[in-house]
Structures are given as C-alpha cells and as structure tokens.
Short mmCIF file of C-alpha atoms in Angstrom, two decimals:
data_model
loop_
_atom_site.label_atom_id
_atom_site.label_comp_id
_atom_site.label_asym_id
_atom_site.label_seq_id
_atom_site.Cartn_x
_atom_site.Cartn_y
_atom_site.Cartn_z
CA MET A 24 26.67 14.96 -6.07
CA ASN A 25 25.12 17.82 -4.13
CA HIS A 26 25.19 17.53 -0.37
CA VAL A 27 21.74 17.24 1.23
CA ASP A 28 21.35 18.61 4.73
CA ILE A 29 19.13 16.05 6.46
CA ALA A 30 18.26 18.65 9.09
CA SER A 31 16.34 20.53 6.42
CA PHE A 32 13.92 17.59 6.22
CA PHE A 33 13.94 16.00 9.68
CA THR A 34 13.66 17.47 13.12
CA SER A 35 15.17 15.62 16.09
CA ASP A 36 11.66 14.76 17.30
CA GLU A 37 10.76 13.26 13.91
CA ILE A 38 13.94 11.18 13.83
CA LEU A 39 13.27 9.92 17.35
CA SER A 40 9.65 9.11 16.49
CA MET A 41 10.65 7.04 13.45
CA PHE A 42 13.42 5.29 15.37
CA LEU A 43 11.01 4.28 18.14
CA PHE A 44 8.46 3.11 15.58
CA LEU A 45 11.00 0.97 13.70
CA ASN A 46 12.48 -0.36 16.91
CA ASN A 47 9.06 -1.50 18.07
CA PHE A 48 8.28 -2.98 14.64
CA TYR A 49 11.44 -5.12 14.48
CA LEU A 50 11.09 -6.15 18.11
CA ASN A 51 7.55 -7.41 17.51
CA LYS A 52 8.47 -9.23 14.29
CA THR A 53 11.36 -10.98 16.04
CA LYS A 54 9.00 -11.99 18.83
CA GLU A 55 6.51 -13.43 16.31
CA PHE A 56 9.31 -15.33 14.59
CA ALA A 57 10.53 -16.86 17.86
CA ILE A 58 7.05 -17.86 18.99
CA ASN A 59 5.88 -19.23 15.64
CA ASN A 60 9.01 -21.37 15.26
CA ASN A 61 9.30 -22.32 18.95
CA ILE A 62 12.85 -20.97 19.10
CA SER A 63 14.92 -20.46 22.25
CA GLU A 64 18.44 -20.68 20.80
CA VAL A 65 19.95 -19.66 17.44
CA ASP A 66 23.26 -19.18 15.69
CA ILE A 67 23.95 -16.14 13.50
CA PHE A 68 25.90 -15.76 10.27
CA GLY A 69 27.03 -12.18 9.61
CA TYR A 70 27.63 -9.67 12.38
CA SER A 71 27.59 -6.29 10.74
CA ILE A 72 25.02 -3.75 11.94
CA THR A 73 22.19 -6.01 10.74
CA GLY A 74 23.50 -9.02 12.65
CA ARG A 75 24.08 -6.97 15.77
CA LEU A 76 20.58 -5.54 15.71
CA MET A 77 19.12 -9.00 15.21
CA HIS A 78 21.20 -10.26 18.14
CA HIS A 79 19.82 -7.41 20.24
CA TYR A 80 16.18 -8.09 19.32
CA LEU A 81 16.59 -11.83 19.86
CA ASN A 82 18.01 -11.24 23.34
CA LEU A 83 15.13 -8.91 24.19
CA ASN A 84 12.78 -11.74 23.27
CA ASN A 85 14.68 -14.27 25.43
CA VAL A 86 16.24 -16.06 22.47
CA LYS A 87 19.87 -16.96 23.17
CA VAL A 88 22.51 -16.54 20.45
CA ILE A 89 24.98 -19.43 20.81
CA LYS A 90 27.47 -19.07 17.95
CA ILE A 91 28.31 -16.23 15.59
CA PHE A 92 29.90 -16.88 12.20
CA ASP A 93 31.84 -13.85 11.02
CA ASN A 94 35.52 -14.04 10.13
CA ASN A 95 35.99 -10.35 10.93
CA LEU A 96 35.35 -11.11 14.60
CA LYS A 97 38.26 -13.55 15.02
CA GLY A 98 40.12 -12.71 18.20
CA THR A 99 37.51 -10.23 19.44
CA MET A 100 35.28 -10.61 22.49
CA VAL A 101 32.66 -12.22 20.27
CA ASN A 102 35.29 -14.53 18.72
CA GLY A 103 33.48 -15.15 15.46
CA LEU A 104 33.74 -18.45 13.64
CA ASN A 105 34.74 -19.03 10.04
CA ILE A 106 32.28 -20.68 7.68
CA SER A 107 34.97 -23.39 7.42
CA ASP A 108 34.48 -24.10 11.15
CA ILE A 109 31.00 -25.40 10.61
CA ASP A 110 31.94 -29.07 10.36
CA LYS A 111 33.78 -28.83 13.68
CA ILE A 112 30.81 -27.54 15.67
CA SER A 113 27.85 -29.37 14.15
CA ASP A 114 26.77 -32.32 16.27
CA GLY A 115 24.21 -33.62 13.77
CA THR A 116 21.17 -32.25 15.59
CA GLU A 117 19.07 -29.56 13.94
CA ARG A 118 19.88 -26.05 15.04
CA ILE A 119 18.57 -22.69 13.90
CA MET A 120 20.77 -20.44 11.76
CA ILE A 121 19.81 -16.87 10.87
CA ILE A 122 21.73 -15.39 7.95
CA CYS A 123 21.98 -11.64 8.57
CA SER A 124 23.21 -10.14 5.34
CA SER A 125 22.04 -7.59 2.78
CA ILE A 126 23.52 -9.80 0.03
CA SER A 127 20.87 -11.50 -2.11
CA ARG A 128 19.77 -15.05 -1.39
CA GLU A 129 21.12 -16.22 -4.73
CA LYS A 130 24.65 -15.08 -3.92
CA LEU A 131 24.46 -16.76 -0.51
CA GLU A 132 23.13 -20.05 -1.85
CA SER A 133 26.38 -21.98 -1.28
CA ILE A 134 26.56 -20.77 2.33
CA HIS A 135 22.90 -21.63 2.84
CA ASN A 136 23.47 -25.14 1.50
CA LYS A 137 26.55 -25.66 3.66
CA PHE A 138 24.68 -24.81 6.85
CA LYS A 139 21.72 -26.90 5.78
CA SER A 140 23.85 -29.96 5.07
CA ALA A 141 25.40 -29.59 8.53
CA GLY A 142 22.01 -29.99 10.17
CA TYR A 143 20.82 -26.40 10.41
CA LYS A 144 17.34 -25.09 9.73
CA VAL A 145 18.27 -21.90 7.92
CA PHE A 146 16.40 -18.58 7.92
CA PHE A 147 17.34 -15.36 6.20
CA ILE A 148 16.59 -12.14 8.01
CA SER A 149 14.15 -11.40 5.20
CA ASP A 150 12.17 -14.50 6.26
CA ILE A 151 11.46 -12.69 9.50
CA LEU A 152 10.56 -9.34 7.97
CA LYS A 153 9.89 -9.76 4.24
CA GLU A 154 6.15 -10.30 4.25
CA ASP A 155 5.64 -6.95 5.96
CA ASP A 156 8.06 -4.80 3.94
CA SER A 157 5.19 -3.11 2.11
CA LEU A 158 3.20 -2.76 5.31
CA LEU A 159 6.21 -1.17 6.98
CA PHE A 160 6.55 1.39 4.18
CA THR A 161 2.83 2.16 4.17
CA THR A 162 2.75 2.68 7.91
CA LEU A 163 6.02 4.60 8.05
CA PHE A 164 5.15 6.90 5.14
CA THR A 165 2.58 8.88 7.12
CA ARG A 166 5.19 9.46 9.85
CA LEU A 167 7.66 11.07 7.48
CA PRO A 168 8.05 14.87 7.39
CA LEU A 169 5.69 16.44 4.84
CA ALA A 170 8.62 17.54 2.65
CA ILE A 171 9.78 13.92 2.29
CA GLN A 172 6.23 12.66 1.69
CA THR A 173 5.85 15.22 -1.10
CA ILE A 174 9.12 14.22 -2.79
CA ILE A 175 8.17 10.53 -2.73
CA TYR A 176 4.58 11.09 -3.87
CA GLU A 177 5.33 13.51 -6.69
CA ASN A 178 8.46 11.87 -8.08
CA HIS A 179 7.62 8.19 -7.56
CA ASN A 180 3.85 8.23 -7.86
CA LYS A 181 3.46 4.98 -9.78
CA ASN A 182 5.75 3.00 -7.47
CA PHE A 183 4.06 4.62 -4.50
CA TRP A 184 0.64 3.33 -5.49
CA GLU A 185 2.01 -0.10 -6.36
CA ILE A 186 3.13 -0.43 -2.76
CA PHE A 187 0.93 1.90 -0.72
CA GLY A 188 -2.30 1.34 -2.64
CA THR A 189 -2.13 -2.44 -2.77
CA THR A 190 -1.06 -2.71 0.86
CA TRP A 191 -3.79 -0.36 2.04
CA TYR A 192 -6.48 -2.36 0.23
CA GLU A 193 -5.25 -5.75 1.42
CA LYS A 194 -3.87 -5.16 4.92
CA ILE A 195 -4.92 -1.84 6.39
CA ARG A 196 -8.38 -0.55 5.47
CA TYR A 197 -10.29 -3.10 7.56
CA SER A 198 -7.64 -3.68 10.22
CA GLY A 199 -7.34 -2.28 13.72
CA LYS A 200 -9.98 -1.27 16.23
CA ASN A 201 -12.06 0.55 13.60
CA GLY A 202 -11.92 -2.25 11.05
CA VAL A 203 -15.54 -3.36 11.49
CA ILE A 204 -16.76 0.23 11.24
CA SER A 205 -14.75 0.82 8.06
CA GLU A 206 -16.03 -2.37 6.47
CA THR A 207 -19.63 -1.55 7.36
CA ARG A 208 -19.36 1.99 5.99
CA ASN A 209 -17.72 0.71 2.81
CA ARG A 210 -20.46 -1.87 2.25
CA TYR A 211 -23.15 0.83 2.41
CA PHE A 212 -21.05 3.11 0.22
CA ARG A 213 -20.84 0.44 -2.50
CA GLU A 214 -24.61 0.07 -2.32
CA PHE A 215 -24.92 3.85 -2.65
CA ILE A 216 -22.60 3.88 -5.69
CA SER A 217 -24.53 1.00 -7.27
CA ASP A 218 -27.78 2.93 -6.95
CA LYS A 219 -26.36 6.08 -8.52
CA LEU A 220 -24.74 4.23 -11.41
CA SER A 221 -28.05 2.58 -12.32
CA VAL A 222 -28.85 5.10 -15.01
CA PRO A 223 -31.07 4.25 -18.01
CA ASP A 224 -29.71 3.71 -21.51
CA CYS A 225 -26.12 3.30 -20.32
CA ASN A 226 -24.31 0.04 -21.03
CA SER A 227 -20.59 0.94 -21.19
CA PHE A 228 -18.71 1.94 -18.04
CA CYS A 229 -15.15 2.90 -17.22
CA GLU A 230 -13.84 3.20 -13.68
CA ILE A 231 -10.76 5.37 -13.34
CA GLY A 232 -8.71 4.25 -10.36
CA ILE A 233 -10.35 0.86 -10.10
CA GLY A 234 -8.10 -0.36 -7.28
CA THR A 235 -8.85 -4.01 -6.53
CA GLY A 236 -12.30 -3.82 -8.11
CA ASP A 237 -14.76 -3.27 -5.26
CA ASN A 238 -17.24 -1.62 -7.62
CA ILE A 239 -17.08 -4.27 -10.34
CA VAL A 240 -19.36 -6.64 -8.45
CA ILE A 241 -22.15 -4.09 -8.33
CA LEU A 242 -21.82 -3.33 -12.05
CA GLN A 243 -21.74 -6.98 -13.08
CA LYS A 244 -25.09 -7.50 -11.33
CA ASN A 245 -26.65 -4.95 -13.69
CA LYS A 246 -27.91 -6.90 -16.72
CA ASN A 247 -27.93 -3.76 -18.87
CA VAL A 248 -24.15 -3.33 -18.52
CA GLN A 249 -22.37 -4.75 -21.57
CA LEU A 250 -18.86 -3.34 -21.10
CA ILE A 251 -16.79 -2.55 -18.00
CA VAL A 252 -13.22 -1.30 -18.32
CA GLY A 253 -10.90 -0.66 -15.39
CA VAL A 254 -8.07 1.86 -15.37
CA ASP A 255 -5.43 2.20 -12.68
CA ILE A 256 -1.86 3.38 -12.17
CA SER A 257 -1.01 0.16 -10.31
CA CYS A 258 -0.19 -2.98 -12.31
CA LEU A 259 -0.48 -5.09 -9.17
CA MET A 260 -4.04 -4.02 -8.49
CA LEU A 261 -5.05 -4.40 -12.13
CA LYS A 262 -3.70 -7.94 -12.18
CA LYS A 263 -5.93 -8.79 -9.22
CA VAL A 264 -8.94 -7.23 -10.95
CA ARG A 265 -8.33 -9.10 -14.20
CA ASN A 266 -7.81 -12.44 -12.46
CA LYS A 267 -10.87 -12.05 -10.24
CA TYR A 268 -13.40 -10.41 -12.55
CA GLY A 269 -12.11 -11.08 -16.06
CA ILE A 270 -12.72 -7.55 -17.34
CA PRO A 271 -10.46 -5.48 -19.64
CA VAL A 272 -7.96 -3.40 -17.67
CA ILE A 273 -5.53 -0.69 -18.73
CA ASN A 274 -2.47 0.50 -16.83
CA VAL A 275 -2.25 4.25 -17.32
CA ASP A 276 -1.60 7.37 -15.26
CA LEU A 277 -4.60 9.70 -15.47
CA ARG A 278 -2.34 12.66 -14.76
CA HIS A 279 -0.74 12.27 -18.19
CA GLY A 280 -3.82 11.52 -20.27
CA LEU A 281 -5.82 8.45 -21.29
CA SER A 282 -5.38 6.31 -24.39
CA PHE A 283 -9.08 6.04 -25.29
CA LYS A 284 -10.80 7.63 -28.25
CA ASN A 285 -13.24 10.50 -27.70
CA LYS A 286 -16.70 9.76 -26.29
CA VAL A 287 -16.20 6.00 -25.97
CA PHE A 288 -18.02 5.26 -22.66
CA ASP A 289 -21.56 6.08 -21.59
CA VAL A 290 -20.40 6.50 -18.00
CA VAL A 291 -17.00 7.30 -16.51
CA PHE A 292 -16.66 7.35 -12.73
CA THR A 293 -14.14 7.66 -9.91
CA SER A 294 -14.19 6.72 -6.25
CA SER A 295 -11.53 8.24 -3.98
CA VAL A 296 -9.25 9.04 -6.91
CA ILE A 297 -9.50 12.72 -7.86
CA GLN A 298 -8.77 13.62 -4.23
CA HIS A 299 -5.26 12.19 -4.73
CA ILE A 300 -4.40 14.18 -7.86
CA SER A 301 -2.40 17.33 -7.23
CA GLN A 302 -3.50 20.75 -8.49
CA LYS A 303 -0.75 20.58 -11.10
CA TYR A 304 -2.51 17.73 -12.92
CA LEU A 305 -6.12 18.29 -11.90
CA SER A 306 -7.20 20.18 -15.03
CA ILE A 307 -5.67 17.52 -17.32
CA ALA A 308 -7.43 14.74 -15.40
CA ILE A 309 -10.86 16.36 -15.50
CA ASP A 310 -10.58 17.26 -19.19
CA GLU A 311 -9.69 13.65 -19.99
CA LEU A 312 -12.75 12.33 -18.16
CA ILE A 313 -14.94 14.75 -20.12
CA ARG A 314 -13.26 13.75 -23.38
CA ILE A 315 -13.89 10.00 -23.11
CA SER A 316 -17.41 10.11 -21.64
CA LYS A 317 -20.55 10.32 -23.77
CA LYS A 318 -23.27 10.88 -21.18
CA TYR A 319 -22.25 11.07 -17.53
CA ILE A 320 -19.34 11.42 -15.16
CA PHE A 321 -19.77 10.37 -11.55
CA HIS A 322 -17.46 11.30 -8.70
CA PHE A 323 -17.57 9.72 -5.24
CA GLU A 324 -14.77 11.59 -3.52
CA GLY A 325 -13.71 12.78 -0.11
CA VAL A 326 -13.28 16.42 0.90
CA HIS A 327 -9.70 17.01 1.98
CA LYS A 328 -7.21 19.77 2.65
CA ASN A 329 -4.07 20.01 0.56
CA SER A 330 -1.40 17.52 1.66
CA PRO A 331 1.27 15.43 -0.07
CA MET A 332 -1.41 12.81 -0.88
CA THR A 333 -4.62 14.83 -1.16
CA THR A 334 -5.91 17.91 -2.91
CA GLU A 335 -8.47 20.45 -1.81
CA VAL A 336 -10.91 20.71 -4.70
CA ASP A 337 -14.57 21.67 -5.08
CA LEU A 338 -15.66 19.40 -7.94
CA LYS A 339 -19.13 20.93 -8.24
CA LYS A 340 -17.67 24.40 -8.68
CA LEU A 341 -15.04 23.12 -11.10
CA TYR A 342 -17.56 21.52 -13.49
CA GLU A 343 -20.07 24.36 -13.22
CA ALA A 344 -17.31 26.72 -14.31
CA LYS A 345 -17.02 24.59 -17.44
CA GLY A 346 -20.75 24.97 -18.09
CA TYR A 347 -21.97 21.50 -17.10
CA GLY A 348 -25.10 20.62 -15.15
CA ILE A 349 -24.52 18.96 -11.80
CA GLU A 350 -26.62 16.66 -9.64
CA GLU A 351 -25.46 16.25 -6.03
CA TYR A 352 -25.99 13.29 -3.70
CA ASP A 353 -25.73 13.09 0.09
CA PHE A 354 -24.49 9.67 1.17
CA TYR A 355 -24.94 10.21 4.90
CA ALA A 356 -28.46 11.63 4.46
CA GLU A 357 -29.50 8.55 2.48
CA TYR A 358 -27.88 6.19 5.01
CA PRO A 359 -28.49 7.83 8.41
CA GLN A 360 -27.76 4.53 10.18
CA ILE A 361 -24.04 5.11 9.63
CA GLU A 362 -23.93 8.83 10.39
CA SER A 363 -21.99 7.99 13.54
CA TYR A 364 -19.31 6.31 11.37
CA LYS A 365 -18.62 9.54 9.48
CA THR A 366 -14.92 10.33 9.30
CA VAL A 367 -14.71 12.62 6.27
CA GLU A 368 -17.03 14.87 4.29
CA LEU A 369 -17.93 13.56 0.83
CA GLN A 370 -18.65 15.16 -2.52
CA CYS A 371 -20.75 12.80 -4.60
CA ILE A 372 -21.92 14.28 -7.88
CA ARG A 373 -23.16 13.41 -11.36
CA ILE A 374 -22.06 15.57 -14.28
CA ASN A 375 -24.48 15.64 -17.21
CA LEU A 376 -22.60 15.98 -20.46
#
C-alpha cells in the first residue's frame, strides 16, 4: 500500500478547525442526551479512546461516571471492573450504562442483555450520535480541504448523494436563521417552474435529478399531464418519491447515460442538477437530455464557479453552439418581492428541439 502524506491534503489550520467542529458537535450531542434522559450519573462499558472521550464529554456536561467496566484497566488508577463483576455491584435499582465500543450491536447482544438483567437501562454510544451521522458528514464535508472534497465527490458520487442529498433536503435546506427565507424563495421558485412547464400539447414529463419530488406536486395539478417519470442517482430519495407520489422512478446516473429510448418524453427538465455535473461528464449529460426529449428541455439551474460540487457552465451558450433555439426566463424579475432573498444568480432556459 502506498504511503499517503496527510500533510499534502490538510494544513494545521484545517485539522484544528475540524477538531474544534467535531469536539463541539459531540459535546452538544452528549448534552442533549443527558438532558433528554434526565441523567446525572452513568456507568461505562469499554474504555478505549471512544470510552475515554465519552467520559470526558459527560464530565463537561456535569454527568458523573461512577463505574467503568474494562478488564484492561484492572489495577490501574481507573481500576476497571470485569463484566463478571456486574452481579456484585448491582443493587437492583435502575442505573444507566453506556456501551462505548465500535463492535456491532449484534456482537454485543449478550453483554447488553447481562447489564439489562442486572437492572441497567442500556445505551450504545450510537444511540447518542446515530441519528445525526448523516448530518455530521454533510456539515463536515464543506469543511474538508478541496482536494479531499474532490476525491470523495468524484470517486463516490452515488454514495455521496445518498447521504448528502437526502440529508440536505430533509434537515438542512430550511434550517438555521435563514430557513424561513429559503422556504419562501423555494415556494416562489416552484410556482415559477410550474408556470414555465405549462406548455401546450405536452403530456409526458421526465425530471432528471428529481430529489424528493418538490416539482411533482405542481405537475400533478396539471390535468393535461398523463405521464411523469422521475430519475435520480439516489435510491433513498427515489423511494420517498415513489411512496409519496406513486410515480414511476428510475435509479440511474446521468453522467453515464440514460436507459430510455430516443424521443420518449415531450418535456425533460432539471432543477439544480446540471450545476453539479463536472466538465468531464457535461457533454454526455446534455446529449442524453437531447436524445430522450421530443419537444423541450427546461433547465432551472444556479450559476456557480468550478468547485468539487459545482461546475461553471453557460447553458445558453452550450445549446446555441449545438444549433438550438433558446428562450430565457428571469426568475427574480418575475418575482421582485423576493429580490432581497437572492443568494445566487440563476440560468433558467427553455430549449426548443
């Protein structure tokens, strides 16, 4: 295995920044756990680095660790207890036990049951942190050095969108101090998209990069629409779309071509999708949209600089170079009431095939 010099990816400032971020994250999650479960004292099983960190965060949140079960600590200052010592120390009253181990729950089932039968209410460390694993990754990703972001995004694109995409839709886009602004802007943007997609003599639509299906509602209100198909790289998001809206969905990566026949849909459209396709795959993606569409292609995309997640592309210029007629739309001009909410330039166009 080739040696990788971590210094070639991380500066000391970047390492410190991520450490402080993670430290704050785990400290806050431990605090939530203690408050939600009304905990002031706990016992710990497992005292490797994970157990020690948990001990540290518990102490910072005024939760006292009473007993530590770890055979490797026998005779040390901590004086760890054996799992076999459990019957000797349990007084029949319910206590809190946190199992701090990277071993799977299944393999620790017998230990879990032994503590439980001795009167413990048992938590795994994953009970404290698990629900936010995806949120942690999504938040931490943008703090990584650009070289690391690029490696993850280019080599694990599907897995990236399974985690990042789903988490962004469900937990991030309307959160924080600008959540109301984002939700308001998005509501008007869906109305804008609905208006543009209301084209005569078109009854079959395909959205590429359907996400969790925000645009399906507006299409289903159009009585002339007979077929709506959703395409996305994320199985998780497609499952949500299928369960909620009952439309056909296909899991495919646009970068590597689509499985449809030629000229099968009247309208093909994207919203915040093409901006995430790198230059390497951009030509393939655009040619595929042209191939499967009979009448129109619509793009509702942001204008971005090149980054690990976004691509700088002038869609109008790209299609005009291929000889197609273009109609441009100005979202902010049509909805001046949200001009103050503007965070990114948009390129909203219709391509006439």
